[in-house]
Amino acid sequence: MTTVESRMEEYFAGFRDEMAEMRARFCDEDYIEVPRFGPDGIREQVAADVRRLLEEHAERRDLRVATTGGTPRRFESVGRDAIVAGSEVISPLFRAPAMLKFLAELTGEPAIVPVPYQPEELLINRMTRPGDSHGWHWDDYSYSLIWLFEAPGPEDGGAIEYVRNTVWDKANPQVEEYLRRGTIQRRSPAVGSVYLLRADTAMHRVAPLIRERARRTVMVLSYATEADLQREVGHETMLEVFLSNLDSSVGFGR
């Protein structure tokens, strides 16, 4: 067992007594926040690696995605391959058996595994300009764990918003219809926390930044269920982004 794996195992053991309550809350909301995530030392190393990877590899994205109804993607991004190559701790943490066990217990799933499509495993996104947003969308796989390293104030935008119990039809996403009929849930998690979202059935976005100097930096860790592995999953959104980046001479990153 590596140092990261053993430290994560010790860390997650501390949630044993409150797991039933956390699972019930996640079931009720399709969302849960875990404050000050990760063991001491590893938490600080991950944050330092995220900052360095952004400085070395961040590429600007500014496009609209047809498979989510033309919603915008405006932020800086670092893709999976740069993260894995550039950090000794992030990939082992992402795959740690204790992490997978914790997520399975939290969601009530028989098992949780890293997504079976490498480009969607790990991503770092940073919003730095007024109007930056990760517009309304769904994820290809069931669960997204988002680790927050910088966050704007409540008056500066950048809140996570989501609508539960929606279905992603890539040919006819019906974003406006879901917004009209559904209830928008809003959350503003604290810096240093992670939040877990049921990302394939909760249509979600990061609301646009409003003010200059507001910043939002996250790392996204994506996970799948046994049921995800049994169904055919297309990656049309990734293809849209790739082709758009070729057209605009912007590097590939989700």
C-alpha positions as CSV (number, residue, x, y, z in Angstrom):
1,M,0.0,0.0,0.0
2,T,1.4,3.4,-0.9
3,T,1.7,6.3,1.5
4,V,-1.2,8.1,-0.2
5,E,-3.4,5.0,0.0
6,S,-2.7,4.4,3.7
7,R,-3.2,8.0,4.6
8,M,-6.6,8.1,2.7
9,E,-7.6,4.9,4.5
10,E,-6.9,6.5,7.9
11,Y,-8.8,9.7,6.8
12,F,-11.9,8.0,5.6
13,A,-12.1,5.8,8.8
14,G,-13.1,9.0,10.6
15,F,-16.4,9.2,8.7
16,R,-17.6,5.8,9.9
17,D,-20.0,7.0,12.6
18,E,-21.7,9.6,10.4
19,M,-21.9,7.7,7.2
20,A,-25.6,6.7,7.5
21,E,-26.5,10.4,8.0
22,M,-24.4,11.5,5.1
23,R,-25.8,8.8,2.8
24,A,-29.4,9.9,3.6
25,R,-28.5,13.5,2.9
26,F,-26.9,12.7,-0.4
27,C,-29.9,10.6,-1.4
28,D,-32.3,13.4,-0.5
29,E,-30.3,16.1,-2.4
30,D,-28.1,14.4,-5.0
31,Y,-25.4,16.6,-3.4
32,I,-23.2,16.6,-0.4
33,E,-20.3,18.7,0.8
34,V,-17.3,17.4,2.8
35,P,-15.4,20.4,4.4
36,R,-11.6,20.6,4.6
37,F,-11.2,17.5,2.5
38,G,-8.2,15.1,2.8
39,P,-5.6,14.3,5.4
40,D,-3.0,17.0,6.4
41,G,0.0,17.1,4.2
42,I,-1.8,15.5,1.2
43,R,-4.4,18.3,1.1
44,E,-1.6,20.9,0.9
45,Q,0.4,18.9,-1.7
46,V,-2.7,18.6,-3.9
47,A,-3.4,22.3,-3.7
48,A,0.2,23.1,-4.6
49,D,0.2,20.7,-7.5
50,V,-3.1,22.2,-8.8
51,R,-1.6,25.8,-8.7
52,R,1.6,24.7,-10.5
53,L,-0.3,22.7,-13.2
54,L,-2.4,25.7,-14.0
55,E,0.6,27.9,-14.3
56,E,2.4,25.4,-16.6
57,H,-0.5,23.9,-18.6
58,A,-3.7,25.9,-18.4
59,E,-5.4,26.6,-21.8
60,R,-8.2,28.9,-22.3
61,R,-11.6,27.6,-23.5
62,D,-14.4,29.7,-24.9
63,L,-17.1,27.8,-26.8
64,R,-20.7,26.7,-26.8
65,V,-21.6,23.0,-26.8
66,A,-24.4,21.8,-29.0
67,T,-25.1,18.6,-27.1
68,T,-26.1,20.7,-24.1
69,G,-28.2,23.1,-26.0
70,G,-25.5,25.6,-26.9
71,T,-24.5,26.4,-23.3
72,P,-21.1,28.1,-22.8
73,R,-17.8,26.8,-21.6
74,R,-15.6,29.7,-20.6
75,F,-12.6,29.0,-18.3
76,E,-9.0,27.8,-18.3
77,S,-8.4,24.0,-18.2
78,V,-5.7,21.4,-17.6
79,G,-6.4,18.0,-19.0
80,R,-6.0,14.5,-17.5
81,D,-2.7,13.6,-19.0
82,A,-0.9,16.7,-17.7
83,I,-2.3,16.1,-14.3
84,V,-1.2,12.5,-14.1
85,A,2.3,13.3,-15.5
86,G,2.7,16.4,-13.3
87,S,1.6,15.2,-9.8
88,E,2.8,12.2,-7.8
89,V,-0.2,12.4,-5.4
90,I,-3.4,13.2,-7.4
91,S,-3.7,10.0,-9.5
92,P,-3.1,7.7,-6.5
93,L,-5.6,9.6,-4.5
94,F,-8.2,9.4,-7.3
95,R,-7.7,5.6,-7.5
96,A,-7.2,4.9,-3.8
97,P,-9.3,1.9,-2.7
98,A,-10.4,3.8,0.4
99,M,-11.7,6.6,-1.8
100,L,-13.7,4.2,-4.0
101,K,-15.1,2.4,-0.8
102,F,-16.0,5.8,0.7
103,L,-17.9,6.9,-2.4
104,A,-19.7,3.5,-2.7
105,E,-20.9,3.8,1.0
106,L,-21.9,7.4,0.6
107,T,-23.9,6.8,-2.6
108,G,-25.3,3.4,-1.6
109,E,-23.9,1.9,-4.9
110,P,-22.6,-1.7,-4.9
111,A,-19.3,-0.4,-6.2
112,I,-17.7,2.8,-7.5
113,V,-14.9,2.9,-10.0
114,P,-12.9,5.5,-12.0
115,V,-14.6,6.3,-15.2
116,P,-13.6,4.0,-18.1
117,Y,-12.7,6.9,-20.4
118,Q,-9.3,8.4,-19.5
119,P,-9.9,12.0,-20.7
120,E,-12.8,12.4,-18.3
121,E,-11.0,11.0,-15.2
122,L,-9.3,14.2,-13.9
123,L,-9.7,17.8,-14.9
124,I,-8.6,21.1,-13.4
125,N,-10.7,24.2,-14.3
126,R,-10.2,27.8,-13.4
127,M,-12.6,30.7,-14.0
128,T,-10.9,34.2,-13.9
129,R,-13.0,36.7,-15.9
130,P,-16.5,38.2,-15.6
131,G,-18.8,36.0,-17.7
132,D,-16.7,32.8,-17.2
133,S,-19.1,29.9,-16.6
134,H,-19.4,26.2,-17.0
135,G,-22.9,26.3,-18.6
136,W,-25.8,23.9,-18.0
137,H,-24.7,20.3,-18.7
138,W,-24.7,16.7,-17.6
139,D,-21.8,14.3,-17.2
140,D,-21.4,11.0,-19.1
141,Y,-21.0,9.1,-15.9
142,S,-22.8,9.0,-12.6
143,Y,-20.7,10.9,-10.1
144,S,-18.5,13.9,-10.0
145,L,-16.4,14.8,-7.0
146,I,-15.3,18.5,-7.2
147,W,-12.5,19.8,-5.0
148,L,-12.6,23.5,-4.5
149,F,-9.3,25.5,-4.2
150,E,-10.5,29.1,-4.9
151,A,-14.0,30.4,-4.7
152,P,-15.7,33.8,-5.3
153,G,-17.7,35.5,-2.7
154,P,-21.5,35.1,-2.7
155,E,-21.9,38.4,-4.5
156,D,-19.4,37.5,-7.2
157,G,-21.3,34.6,-8.9
158,G,-19.8,31.2,-9.4
159,A,-22.3,29.2,-7.4
160,I,-23.1,25.6,-8.3
161,E,-26.6,25.3,-9.5
162,Y,-28.5,22.0,-10.4
163,V,-31.9,20.6,-11.3
164,R,-32.5,17.1,-10.2
165,N,-34.2,14.2,-12.0
166,T,-33.4,15.2,-15.5
167,V,-32.4,13.1,-18.6
168,W,-29.7,14.1,-21.0
169,D,-30.9,13.6,-24.6
170,K,-27.9,14.7,-26.6
171,A,-30.0,15.2,-29.7
172,N,-32.6,17.3,-27.9
173,P,-31.3,18.4,-24.5
174,Q,-34.3,20.6,-23.5
175,V,-32.3,22.7,-21.1
176,E,-34.8,25.6,-21.1
177,E,-37.7,23.2,-20.5
178,Y,-36.0,21.6,-17.5
179,L,-35.3,25.1,-16.1
180,R,-38.9,26.1,-16.6
181,R,-40.4,23.0,-15.0
182,G,-37.7,22.1,-12.3
183,T,-36.4,23.6,-9.1
184,I,-32.9,25.1,-9.3
185,Q,-30.8,24.1,-6.2
186,R,-28.0,26.5,-5.4
187,R,-24.9,25.7,-3.3
188,S,-21.8,27.7,-2.5
189,P,-19.3,25.3,-1.0
190,A,-16.3,26.5,1.0
191,V,-12.7,26.6,-0.2
192,G,-10.9,23.4,0.7
193,S,-14.1,21.3,0.6
194,V,-15.2,18.8,-1.9
195,Y,-18.7,18.3,-3.1
196,L,-20.2,15.1,-4.6
197,L,-22.9,15.5,-7.3
198,R,-25.1,13.0,-9.0
199,A,-23.9,14.4,-12.3
200,D,-25.7,12.3,-14.9
201,T,-29.2,13.0,-13.8
202,A,-28.8,16.4,-12.1
203,M,-28.4,19.0,-14.9
204,H,-25.9,21.4,-13.4
205,R,-23.8,24.5,-14.1
206,V,-21.4,26.9,-12.5
207,A,-23.1,30.3,-12.6
208,P,-21.1,33.1,-14.4
209,L,-18.6,35.1,-12.5
210,I,-19.8,38.7,-12.1
211,R,-17.0,40.8,-10.8
212,E,-13.3,41.5,-11.7
213,R,-10.8,39.6,-9.6
214,A,-13.3,36.9,-8.7
215,R,-11.7,33.4,-9.2
216,R,-13.0,29.8,-9.0
217,T,-10.5,26.9,-9.2
218,V,-11.5,23.3,-9.0
219,M,-10.3,19.8,-9.7
220,V,-13.0,17.4,-11.0
221,L,-12.6,13.6,-10.2
222,S,-15.2,11.5,-12.2
223,Y,-16.5,8.1,-11.1
224,A,-18.7,5.5,-12.6
225,T,-21.1,2.7,-11.3
226,E,-21.4,-0.9,-12.3
227,A,-24.5,0.1,-14.3
228,D,-22.4,2.7,-16.2
229,L,-20.0,0.0,-17.3
230,Q,-22.9,-2.0,-18.8
231,R,-24.3,0.7,-21.0
232,E,-22.9,2.3,-24.1
233,V,-21.6,5.8,-23.4
234,G,-20.8,8.2,-26.2
235,H,-18.5,11.1,-25.9
236,E,-20.0,13.6,-28.3
237,T,-19.4,16.5,-26.0
238,M,-15.7,15.7,-25.8
239,L,-15.6,15.5,-29.6
240,E,-17.3,18.9,-29.9
241,V,-14.7,20.5,-27.6
242,F,-11.8,18.8,-29.4
243,L,-13.0,20.0,-32.8
244,S,-13.7,23.5,-31.5
245,N,-10.2,23.7,-30.0
246,L,-8.7,22.6,-33.4
247,D,-10.6,25.3,-35.1
248,S,-9.5,28.0,-32.6
249,S,-5.9,26.7,-32.1
250,V,-6.7,26.1,-28.4
251,G,-5.3,23.0,-26.8
252,F,-7.5,20.0,-25.9
253,G,-8.9,19.8,-22.3
254,R,-12.3,19.2,-20.9
